[in-house]
Amino acid sequence: MSTARERFAGGTAVITGAGSGVGAGLARYAASIGMRVVVTDVDADRARIVAGDIVAQGLEAEAQILDVTDAEAFDKLATDVYERYGSVELLINNAGLETAGVLWEIPVQRWRQVMKVNVDGVFHGIRAFLPKMIAAGTPATVANMSSVGGVLTQALQTPYIVSKHAVVALTESLHQEVALTGAPIQVTVLLPYSVRSRIFVDAQAAAPSGNAAADQMFDVLHTLGETAGMDPIDAAENMFADIAAGEFWGFTDKAFGLGALGHRAETLSERRAPAPPMSF
């Protein structure tokens, strides 16, 4: 079984939403094992800070501004990266948004925004890069960021949960379609759990829910993440280990992730109603 360094050193990684949180951890870890990293984010300052920190360590990285909801921008990025580097060994479609509130109070614009970033953004990345990977005919990997929420459910986070279930289904189907091509391309879905990030803070700043229970839940989740959540680089190392091992399912916390899959399987096989909502 190859290590992440053995598998990817010398290759190029493109990571979306890499300006903070899990994405920044993935970018920093990819660089640490010898990859050239294209750090993309819609926030130019965040992308430049992460790329600059990597370069300051004598490693290879560059920052690129990318709105993953813009298919044309994704196409231009893919063309540019291939023209300059010749190949991409790893694409991680990581960019994502959270939001809180009861479903019937979610603004239509916010619902659409979450779906455009979390689902359409993955589609745009695949559409831009995968044909070039197939044409190259060399080993490559596409990893799509879901969440343990992609196999579980949770009240007051419905748009996010729906989007992450969609990413799991998309990635499972993509795995089957890539197999039809015979190309040496691995497809992996990533299911992180409790990693330190700004996702809850950013969500509250961008779209205040106006719902006391939802706001309290996000405050609790953010605090738990800051006090007990995994360091993003440690989380990245765990996910890279699963990718390097050729796994379809990648986890930050394998025991929790496998438990989430088992819980979902039992819920479906036993036709259980959803569990009672958590209290906050």
Short mmCIF file of N, CA and C in Angstrom, two decimals, residues 44-203:
data_model
loop_
_atom_site.label_atom_id
_atom_site.label_comp_id
_atom_site.label_asym_id
_atom_site.label_seq_id
_atom_site.Cartn_x
_atom_site.Cartn_y
_atom_site.Cartn_z
N ALA A 44 -9.70 36.09 -2.26
CA ALA A 44 -8.33 36.20 -2.75
C ALA A 44 -7.31 36.30 -1.62
N ASP A 45 -7.62 37.08 -0.59
CA ASP A 45 -6.68 37.26 0.51
C ASP A 45 -6.40 35.95 1.23
N ARG A 46 -7.45 35.18 1.49
CA ARG A 46 -7.25 33.90 2.18
C ARG A 46 -6.40 32.96 1.34
N ALA A 47 -6.67 32.90 0.03
CA ALA A 47 -5.89 32.02 -0.84
C ALA A 47 -4.43 32.43 -0.86
N ARG A 48 -4.17 33.72 -0.92
CA ARG A 48 -2.79 34.20 -0.99
C ARG A 48 -2.04 33.94 0.31
N ILE A 49 -2.74 34.06 1.43
CA ILE A 49 -2.10 33.79 2.72
C ILE A 49 -1.67 32.33 2.80
N VAL A 50 -2.57 31.42 2.44
CA VAL A 50 -2.23 29.99 2.51
C VAL A 50 -1.10 29.66 1.55
N ALA A 51 -1.20 30.12 0.30
CA ALA A 51 -0.14 29.85 -0.66
C ALA A 51 1.17 30.48 -0.23
N GLY A 52 1.10 31.70 0.31
CA GLY A 52 2.31 32.37 0.76
C GLY A 52 2.99 31.64 1.90
N ASP A 53 2.21 31.13 2.83
CA ASP A 53 2.77 30.36 3.95
C ASP A 53 3.48 29.11 3.44
N ILE A 54 2.87 28.46 2.45
CA ILE A 54 3.48 27.25 1.89
C ILE A 54 4.80 27.58 1.21
N VAL A 55 4.80 28.61 0.39
CA VAL A 55 6.01 29.01 -0.32
C VAL A 55 7.11 29.42 0.66
N ALA A 56 6.72 30.08 1.75
CA ALA A 56 7.70 30.51 2.75
C ALA A 56 8.43 29.34 3.39
N GLN A 57 7.82 28.15 3.31
CA GLN A 57 8.46 26.95 3.84
C GLN A 57 9.33 26.25 2.80
N GLY A 58 9.49 26.89 1.64
CA GLY A 58 10.30 26.31 0.58
C GLY A 58 9.56 25.28 -0.24
N LEU A 59 8.23 25.28 -0.14
CA LEU A 59 7.41 24.33 -0.88
C LEU A 59 6.70 25.04 -2.03
N GLU A 60 5.98 24.28 -2.86
CA GLU A 60 5.40 24.85 -4.07
C GLU A 60 3.90 25.08 -3.95
N ALA A 61 3.48 26.32 -4.21
CA ALA A 61 2.06 26.64 -4.19
C ALA A 61 1.83 27.94 -4.94
N GLU A 62 0.63 28.10 -5.41
CA GLU A 62 0.20 29.37 -6.00
C GLU A 62 -1.25 29.59 -5.63
N ALA A 63 -1.65 30.85 -5.57
CA ALA A 63 -3.04 31.20 -5.25
C ALA A 63 -3.77 31.57 -6.53
N GLN A 64 -5.00 31.08 -6.64
CA GLN A 64 -5.87 31.42 -7.76
C GLN A 64 -7.25 31.77 -7.22
N ILE A 65 -7.79 32.91 -7.63
CA ILE A 65 -9.15 33.27 -7.25
C ILE A 65 -10.12 32.42 -8.08
N LEU A 66 -11.06 31.76 -7.42
CA LEU A 66 -12.02 30.94 -8.14
C LEU A 66 -13.36 30.93 -7.42
N ASP A 67 -14.38 31.31 -8.15
CA ASP A 67 -15.76 31.15 -7.71
C ASP A 67 -16.25 29.84 -8.32
N VAL A 68 -16.45 28.82 -7.49
CA VAL A 68 -16.77 27.49 -8.03
C VAL A 68 -18.15 27.44 -8.69
N THR A 69 -18.95 28.47 -8.50
CA THR A 69 -20.26 28.50 -9.16
C THR A 69 -20.15 28.99 -10.60
N ASP A 70 -18.97 29.44 -11.00
CA ASP A 70 -18.72 29.99 -12.34
C ASP A 70 -18.07 28.92 -13.21
N ALA A 71 -18.86 28.24 -14.04
CA ALA A 71 -18.34 27.15 -14.86
C ALA A 71 -17.25 27.63 -15.81
N GLU A 72 -17.42 28.81 -16.39
CA GLU A 72 -16.43 29.33 -17.32
C GLU A 72 -15.11 29.60 -16.64
N ALA A 73 -15.15 30.13 -15.42
CA ALA A 73 -13.92 30.38 -14.67
C ALA A 73 -13.20 29.07 -14.36
N PHE A 74 -13.97 28.03 -14.05
CA PHE A 74 -13.38 26.71 -13.78
C PHE A 74 -12.72 26.17 -15.05
N ASP A 75 -13.37 26.32 -16.20
CA ASP A 75 -12.79 25.86 -17.46
C ASP A 75 -11.47 26.58 -17.75
N LYS A 76 -11.44 27.89 -17.51
CA LYS A 76 -10.22 28.67 -17.76
C LYS A 76 -9.10 28.22 -16.82
N LEU A 77 -9.46 27.95 -15.56
CA LEU A 77 -8.45 27.48 -14.62
C LEU A 77 -7.85 26.16 -15.07
N ALA A 78 -8.70 25.22 -15.48
CA ALA A 78 -8.21 23.92 -15.92
C ALA A 78 -7.29 24.05 -17.12
N THR A 79 -7.68 24.86 -18.09
CA THR A 79 -6.84 25.06 -19.28
C THR A 79 -5.50 25.66 -18.89
N ASP A 80 -5.52 26.65 -18.02
CA ASP A 80 -4.29 27.32 -17.58
C ASP A 80 -3.37 26.36 -16.83
N VAL A 81 -3.93 25.59 -15.91
CA VAL A 81 -3.11 24.68 -15.12
C VAL A 81 -2.48 23.61 -16.01
N TYR A 82 -3.24 23.07 -16.93
CA TYR A 82 -2.69 22.04 -17.82
C TYR A 82 -1.65 22.61 -18.79
N GLU A 83 -1.86 23.83 -19.24
CA GLU A 83 -0.88 24.44 -20.13
C GLU A 83 0.44 24.68 -19.42
N ARG A 84 0.39 25.04 -18.14
CA ARG A 84 1.61 25.36 -17.41
C ARG A 84 2.28 24.16 -16.77
N TYR A 85 1.49 23.20 -16.30
CA TYR A 85 2.06 22.08 -15.56
C TYR A 85 1.95 20.73 -16.27
N GLY A 86 1.10 20.65 -17.26
CA GLY A 86 1.02 19.43 -18.06
C GLY A 86 0.10 18.36 -17.54
N SER A 87 -0.17 18.37 -16.24
CA SER A 87 -1.03 17.33 -15.67
C SER A 87 -1.55 17.78 -14.32
N VAL A 88 -2.61 17.12 -13.88
CA VAL A 88 -3.13 17.30 -12.52
C VAL A 88 -3.34 15.90 -11.95
N GLU A 89 -2.63 15.61 -10.90
CA GLU A 89 -2.73 14.27 -10.28
C GLU A 89 -3.83 14.19 -9.24
N LEU A 90 -4.25 15.34 -8.72
CA LEU A 90 -5.26 15.33 -7.66
C LEU A 90 -6.13 16.58 -7.74
N LEU A 91 -7.42 16.36 -7.90
CA LEU A 91 -8.41 17.44 -7.81
C LEU A 91 -9.25 17.18 -6.59
N ILE A 92 -9.30 18.15 -5.68
CA ILE A 92 -10.17 18.04 -4.51
C ILE A 92 -11.22 19.13 -4.59
N ASN A 93 -12.45 18.74 -4.84
CA ASN A 93 -13.58 19.67 -4.88
C ASN A 93 -14.07 19.86 -3.45
N ASN A 94 -13.49 20.84 -2.77
CA ASN A 94 -13.71 21.01 -1.33
C ASN A 94 -14.64 22.17 -0.97
N ALA A 95 -14.72 23.19 -1.79
CA ALA A 95 -15.44 24.41 -1.43
C ALA A 95 -16.86 24.11 -0.96
N GLY A 96 -17.28 24.75 0.14
CA GLY A 96 -18.62 24.48 0.65
C GLY A 96 -19.11 25.58 1.57
N LEU A 97 -20.43 25.65 1.69
CA LEU A 97 -21.10 26.60 2.57
C LEU A 97 -22.01 25.87 3.54
N GLU A 98 -22.22 26.43 4.71
CA GLU A 98 -23.20 25.97 5.68
C GLU A 98 -24.31 27.00 5.76
N THR A 99 -25.40 26.64 6.37
CA THR A 99 -26.45 27.59 6.72
C THR A 99 -27.32 26.96 7.79
N ALA A 100 -28.01 27.80 8.53
CA ALA A 100 -28.82 27.30 9.66
C ALA A 100 -30.23 27.85 9.58
N GLY A 101 -31.15 27.11 10.19
CA GLY A 101 -32.53 27.56 10.26
C GLY A 101 -33.49 26.44 9.92
N VAL A 102 -34.77 26.65 10.25
CA VAL A 102 -35.77 25.67 9.83
C VAL A 102 -36.02 25.85 8.34
N LEU A 103 -36.30 24.78 7.66
CA LEU A 103 -36.32 24.79 6.20
C LEU A 103 -37.27 25.83 5.63
N TRP A 104 -38.46 25.97 6.23
CA TRP A 104 -39.45 26.87 5.64
C TRP A 104 -39.12 28.35 5.86
N GLU A 105 -38.06 28.61 6.64
CA GLU A 105 -37.63 30.00 6.84
C GLU A 105 -36.34 30.33 6.07
N ILE A 106 -35.77 29.34 5.39
CA ILE A 106 -34.55 29.58 4.63
C ILE A 106 -34.87 30.45 3.42
N PRO A 107 -34.19 31.57 3.23
CA PRO A 107 -34.44 32.40 2.04
C PRO A 107 -34.11 31.62 0.76
N VAL A 108 -34.90 31.82 -0.26
CA VAL A 108 -34.68 31.12 -1.53
C VAL A 108 -33.26 31.37 -2.03
N GLN A 109 -32.80 32.60 -1.93
CA GLN A 109 -31.46 32.93 -2.43
C GLN A 109 -30.39 32.12 -1.69
N ARG A 110 -30.54 31.96 -0.37
CA ARG A 110 -29.55 31.21 0.40
C ARG A 110 -29.59 29.73 0.03
N TRP A 111 -30.77 29.17 -0.13
CA TRP A 111 -30.89 27.76 -0.57
C TRP A 111 -30.13 27.57 -1.88
N ARG A 112 -30.40 28.45 -2.82
CA ARG A 112 -29.76 28.32 -4.13
C ARG A 112 -28.25 28.51 -4.05
N GLN A 113 -27.82 29.42 -3.18
CA GLN A 113 -26.39 29.65 -3.03
C GLN A 113 -25.68 28.42 -2.48
N VAL A 114 -26.27 27.80 -1.45
CA VAL A 114 -25.67 26.58 -0.88
C VAL A 114 -25.59 25.48 -1.93
N MET A 115 -26.65 25.29 -2.70
CA MET A 115 -26.63 24.25 -3.74
C MET A 115 -25.63 24.58 -4.85
N LYS A 116 -25.54 25.86 -5.22
CA LYS A 116 -24.62 26.25 -6.29
C LYS A 116 -23.17 26.00 -5.89
N VAL A 117 -22.83 26.29 -4.64
CA VAL A 117 -21.45 26.09 -4.18
C VAL A 117 -21.19 24.61 -3.89
N ASN A 118 -22.05 23.98 -3.08
CA ASN A 118 -21.77 22.64 -2.58
C ASN A 118 -21.99 21.54 -3.60
N VAL A 119 -22.92 21.74 -4.52
CA VAL A 119 -23.22 20.70 -5.52
C VAL A 119 -22.75 21.12 -6.90
N ASP A 120 -23.22 22.27 -7.38
CA ASP A 120 -22.80 22.71 -8.71
C ASP A 120 -21.29 22.91 -8.77
N GLY A 121 -20.70 23.38 -7.67
CA GLY A 121 -19.25 23.58 -7.66
C GLY A 121 -18.48 22.29 -7.89
N VAL A 122 -18.98 21.19 -7.35
CA VAL A 122 -18.35 19.89 -7.58
C VAL A 122 -18.52 19.49 -9.06
N PHE A 123 -19.72 19.67 -9.58
CA PHE A 123 -19.99 19.36 -10.98
C PHE A 123 -19.08 20.16 -11.91
N HIS A 124 -18.95 21.47 -11.64
CA HIS A 124 -18.11 22.30 -12.51
C HIS A 124 -16.65 21.84 -12.47
N GLY A 125 -16.18 21.45 -11.29
CA GLY A 125 -14.80 20.97 -11.19
C GLY A 125 -14.57 19.71 -11.99
N ILE A 126 -15.51 18.79 -11.89
CA ILE A 126 -15.41 17.53 -12.63
C ILE A 126 -15.46 17.80 -14.13
N ARG A 127 -16.39 18.62 -14.53
CA ARG A 127 -16.56 18.92 -15.96
C ARG A 127 -15.32 19.60 -16.54
N ALA A 128 -14.66 20.46 -15.75
CA ALA A 128 -13.49 21.17 -16.24
C ALA A 128 -12.24 20.31 -16.29
N PHE A 129 -12.03 19.48 -15.27
CA PHE A 129 -10.77 18.76 -15.14
C PHE A 129 -10.80 17.30 -15.60
N LEU A 130 -11.91 16.60 -15.39
CA LEU A 130 -11.91 15.17 -15.65
C LEU A 130 -11.63 14.81 -17.11
N PRO A 131 -12.20 15.50 -18.10
CA PRO A 131 -11.86 15.15 -19.48
C PRO A 131 -10.36 15.26 -19.77
N LYS A 132 -9.69 16.24 -19.17
CA LYS A 132 -8.26 16.39 -19.37
C LYS A 132 -7.50 15.25 -18.68
N MET A 133 -7.98 14.82 -17.53
CA MET A 133 -7.37 13.69 -16.84
C MET A 133 -7.51 12.41 -17.67
N ILE A 134 -8.68 12.22 -18.23
CA ILE A 134 -8.92 11.02 -19.05
C ILE A 134 -8.03 11.05 -20.28
N ALA A 135 -7.95 12.21 -20.93
CA ALA A 135 -7.14 12.34 -22.14
C ALA A 135 -5.67 12.11 -21.86
N ALA A 136 -5.21 12.50 -20.67
CA ALA A 136 -3.79 12.32 -20.32
C ALA A 136 -3.43 10.85 -20.22
N GLY A 137 -4.38 10.03 -19.77
CA GLY A 137 -4.15 8.59 -19.68
C GLY A 137 -3.21 8.16 -18.58
N THR A 138 -2.93 9.05 -17.64
CA THR A 138 -2.04 8.74 -16.53
C THR A 138 -2.84 8.73 -15.22
N PRO A 139 -2.34 8.07 -14.18
CA PRO A 139 -3.10 7.99 -12.93
C PRO A 139 -3.42 9.36 -12.33
N ALA A 140 -4.64 9.51 -11.88
CA ALA A 140 -5.09 10.76 -11.26
C ALA A 140 -6.24 10.43 -10.32
N THR A 141 -6.57 11.40 -9.48
CA THR A 141 -7.63 11.20 -8.48
C THR A 141 -8.53 12.42 -8.43
N VAL A 142 -9.83 12.16 -8.36
CA VAL A 142 -10.82 13.19 -8.08
C VAL A 142 -11.43 12.86 -6.72
N ALA A 143 -11.33 13.79 -5.78
CA ALA A 143 -11.91 13.60 -4.45
C ALA A 143 -12.92 14.71 -4.21
N ASN A 144 -14.14 14.32 -3.88
CA ASN A 144 -15.23 15.27 -3.66
C ASN A 144 -15.56 15.36 -2.17
N MET A 145 -15.67 16.58 -1.67
CA MET A 145 -15.90 16.79 -0.24
C MET A 145 -17.38 16.72 0.10
N SER A 146 -17.75 15.67 0.82
CA SER A 146 -19.08 15.59 1.40
C SER A 146 -18.92 15.88 2.89
N SER A 147 -19.42 15.02 3.73
CA SER A 147 -19.40 15.22 5.18
C SER A 147 -20.03 13.97 5.79
N VAL A 148 -19.82 13.74 7.09
CA VAL A 148 -20.61 12.68 7.73
C VAL A 148 -22.08 13.04 7.62
N GLY A 149 -22.37 14.36 7.44
CA GLY A 149 -23.74 14.79 7.19
C GLY A 149 -24.27 14.33 5.85
N GLY A 150 -23.40 13.80 5.02
CA GLY A 150 -23.82 13.26 3.74
C GLY A 150 -24.43 11.88 3.84
N VAL A 151 -24.32 11.27 5.02
CA VAL A 151 -24.94 9.95 5.23
C VAL A 151 -25.84 9.97 6.47
N LEU A 152 -25.89 11.11 7.16
CA LEU A 152 -26.75 11.27 8.31
C LEU A 152 -27.72 12.42 8.04
N THR A 153 -28.57 12.73 9.01
CA THR A 153 -29.45 13.89 8.88
C THR A 153 -29.39 14.70 10.17
N GLN A 154 -29.74 15.98 10.07
CA GLN A 154 -29.70 16.86 11.23
C GLN A 154 -30.66 18.01 11.03
N ALA A 155 -31.53 18.20 12.00
CA ALA A 155 -32.43 19.34 11.95
C ALA A 155 -31.66 20.65 11.97
N LEU A 156 -32.23 21.68 11.37
CA LEU A 156 -31.72 23.05 11.36
C LEU A 156 -30.51 23.25 10.46
N GLN A 157 -30.13 22.21 9.70
CA GLN A 157 -29.04 22.30 8.74
C GLN A 157 -29.46 21.70 7.40
N THR A 158 -30.75 21.71 7.11
CA THR A 158 -31.27 20.95 5.98
C THR A 158 -30.60 21.28 4.64
N PRO A 159 -30.42 22.55 4.24
CA PRO A 159 -29.78 22.79 2.94
C PRO A 159 -28.39 22.15 2.84
N TYR A 160 -27.60 22.27 3.89
CA TYR A 160 -26.27 21.68 3.90
C TYR A 160 -26.35 20.15 3.82
N ILE A 161 -27.22 19.57 4.62
CA ILE A 161 -27.36 18.11 4.63
C ILE A 161 -27.80 17.60 3.26
N VAL A 162 -28.78 18.26 2.66
CA VAL A 162 -29.24 17.87 1.32
C VAL A 162 -28.09 17.94 0.32
N SER A 163 -27.32 19.02 0.38
CA SER A 163 -26.22 19.17 -0.58
C SER A 163 -25.16 18.10 -0.40
N LYS A 164 -24.88 17.72 0.84
CA LYS A 164 -23.83 16.73 1.08
C LYS A 164 -24.31 15.31 0.74
N HIS A 165 -25.60 15.03 0.91
CA HIS A 165 -26.13 13.77 0.40
C HIS A 165 -25.99 13.73 -1.11
N ALA A 166 -26.26 14.86 -1.75
CA ALA A 166 -26.13 14.93 -3.21
C ALA A 166 -24.70 14.66 -3.66
N VAL A 167 -23.71 15.18 -2.92
CA VAL A 167 -22.32 14.94 -3.29
C VAL A 167 -21.97 13.46 -3.18
N VAL A 168 -22.50 12.78 -2.16
CA VAL A 168 -22.26 11.34 -2.05
C VAL A 168 -22.83 10.61 -3.26
N ALA A 169 -24.09 10.90 -3.61
CA ALA A 169 -24.72 10.24 -4.75
C ALA A 169 -23.99 10.57 -6.04
N LEU A 170 -23.62 11.83 -6.22
CA LEU A 170 -22.88 12.24 -7.41
C LEU A 170 -21.58 11.45 -7.52
N THR A 171 -20.86 11.32 -6.41
CA THR A 171 -19.55 10.67 -6.44
C THR A 171 -19.68 9.17 -6.66
N GLU A 172 -20.69 8.55 -6.08
CA GLU A 172 -20.91 7.13 -6.34
C GLU A 172 -21.20 6.88 -7.82
N SER A 173 -22.05 7.72 -8.41
CA SER A 173 -22.35 7.56 -9.83
C SER A 173 -21.14 7.87 -10.69
N LEU A 174 -20.38 8.90 -10.31
CA LEU A 174 -19.17 9.25 -11.05
C LEU A 174 -18.17 8.08 -11.03
N HIS A 175 -18.05 7.44 -9.89
CA HIS A 175 -17.15 6.28 -9.77
C HIS A 175 -17.52 5.23 -10.81
N GLN A 176 -18.80 4.97 -10.99
CA GLN A 176 -19.26 3.99 -11.96
C GLN A 176 -18.99 4.45 -13.39
N GLU A 177 -19.21 5.74 -13.65
CA GLU A 177 -19.03 6.25 -15.00
C GLU A 177 -17.55 6.28 -15.40
N VAL A 178 -16.67 6.64 -14.47
CA VAL A 178 -15.24 6.62 -14.77
C VAL A 178 -14.78 5.20 -15.05
N ALA A 179 -15.33 4.23 -14.32
CA ALA A 179 -14.98 2.84 -14.57
C ALA A 179 -15.30 2.42 -16.00
N LEU A 180 -16.37 2.98 -16.56
CA LEU A 180 -16.73 2.65 -17.95
C LEU A 180 -15.67 3.09 -18.94
N THR A 181 -14.90 4.13 -18.60
CA THR A 181 -13.89 4.64 -19.53
C THR A 181 -12.62 3.80 -19.52
N GLY A 182 -12.39 3.08 -18.43
CA GLY A 182 -11.15 2.32 -18.31
C GLY A 182 -9.95 3.18 -17.96
N ALA A 183 -10.17 4.48 -17.72
CA ALA A 183 -9.07 5.39 -17.40
C ALA A 183 -8.55 5.10 -15.99
N PRO A 184 -7.25 5.30 -15.77
CA PRO A 184 -6.66 5.03 -14.44
C PRO A 184 -6.92 6.17 -13.46
N ILE A 185 -8.19 6.45 -13.25
CA ILE A 185 -8.58 7.57 -12.40
C ILE A 185 -9.38 7.07 -11.20
N GLN A 186 -8.92 7.43 -10.04
CA GLN A 186 -9.60 7.07 -8.80
C GLN A 186 -10.63 8.14 -8.44
N VAL A 187 -11.75 7.72 -7.94
CA VAL A 187 -12.79 8.64 -7.46
C VAL A 187 -13.05 8.34 -5.99
N THR A 188 -12.99 9.37 -5.16
CA THR A 188 -13.14 9.23 -3.71
C THR A 188 -14.11 10.27 -3.19
N VAL A 189 -14.92 9.90 -2.22
CA VAL A 189 -15.77 10.87 -1.52
C VAL A 189 -15.24 11.01 -0.10
N LEU A 190 -15.11 12.24 0.37
CA LEU A 190 -14.54 12.53 1.68
C LEU A 190 -15.64 12.88 2.67
N LEU A 191 -15.60 12.25 3.85
CA LEU A 191 -16.61 12.46 4.88
C LEU A 191 -15.94 12.93 6.17
N PRO A 192 -15.57 14.22 6.24
CA PRO A 192 -14.94 14.72 7.46
C PRO A 192 -15.93 14.85 8.61
N TYR A 193 -15.35 14.87 9.80
CA TYR A 193 -16.15 15.06 11.02
C TYR A 193 -15.37 15.93 11.99
N SER A 194 -15.98 17.00 12.47
CA SER A 194 -15.46 17.86 13.53
C SER A 194 -14.00 18.26 13.31
N VAL A 195 -13.81 19.14 12.34
CA VAL A 195 -12.49 19.71 12.06
C VAL A 195 -12.57 21.20 12.34
N ARG A 196 -11.53 21.76 12.94
CA ARG A 196 -11.53 23.19 13.23
C ARG A 196 -11.61 24.00 11.94
N SER A 197 -12.59 24.89 11.85
CA SER A 197 -12.76 25.71 10.66
C SER A 197 -13.65 26.91 10.99
N ARG A 198 -13.83 27.76 9.99
CA ARG A 198 -14.66 28.95 10.13
C ARG A 198 -16.05 28.73 9.54
N ILE A 199 -16.41 27.51 9.16
CA ILE A 199 -17.62 27.30 8.38
C ILE A 199 -18.87 27.78 9.09
N PHE A 200 -18.96 27.59 10.41
CA PHE A 200 -20.16 28.01 11.14
C PHE A 200 -20.18 29.52 11.35
N VAL A 201 -19.02 30.09 11.65
CA VAL A 201 -18.92 31.54 11.82
C VAL A 201 -19.24 32.25 10.51
N ASP A 202 -18.65 31.75 9.42
CA ASP A 202 -18.89 32.36 8.11
C ASP A 202 -20.37 32.26 7.73
N ALA A 203 -20.99 31.14 8.06
CA ALA A 203 -22.40 30.95 7.72
C ALA A 203 -23.27 31.96 8.47
#
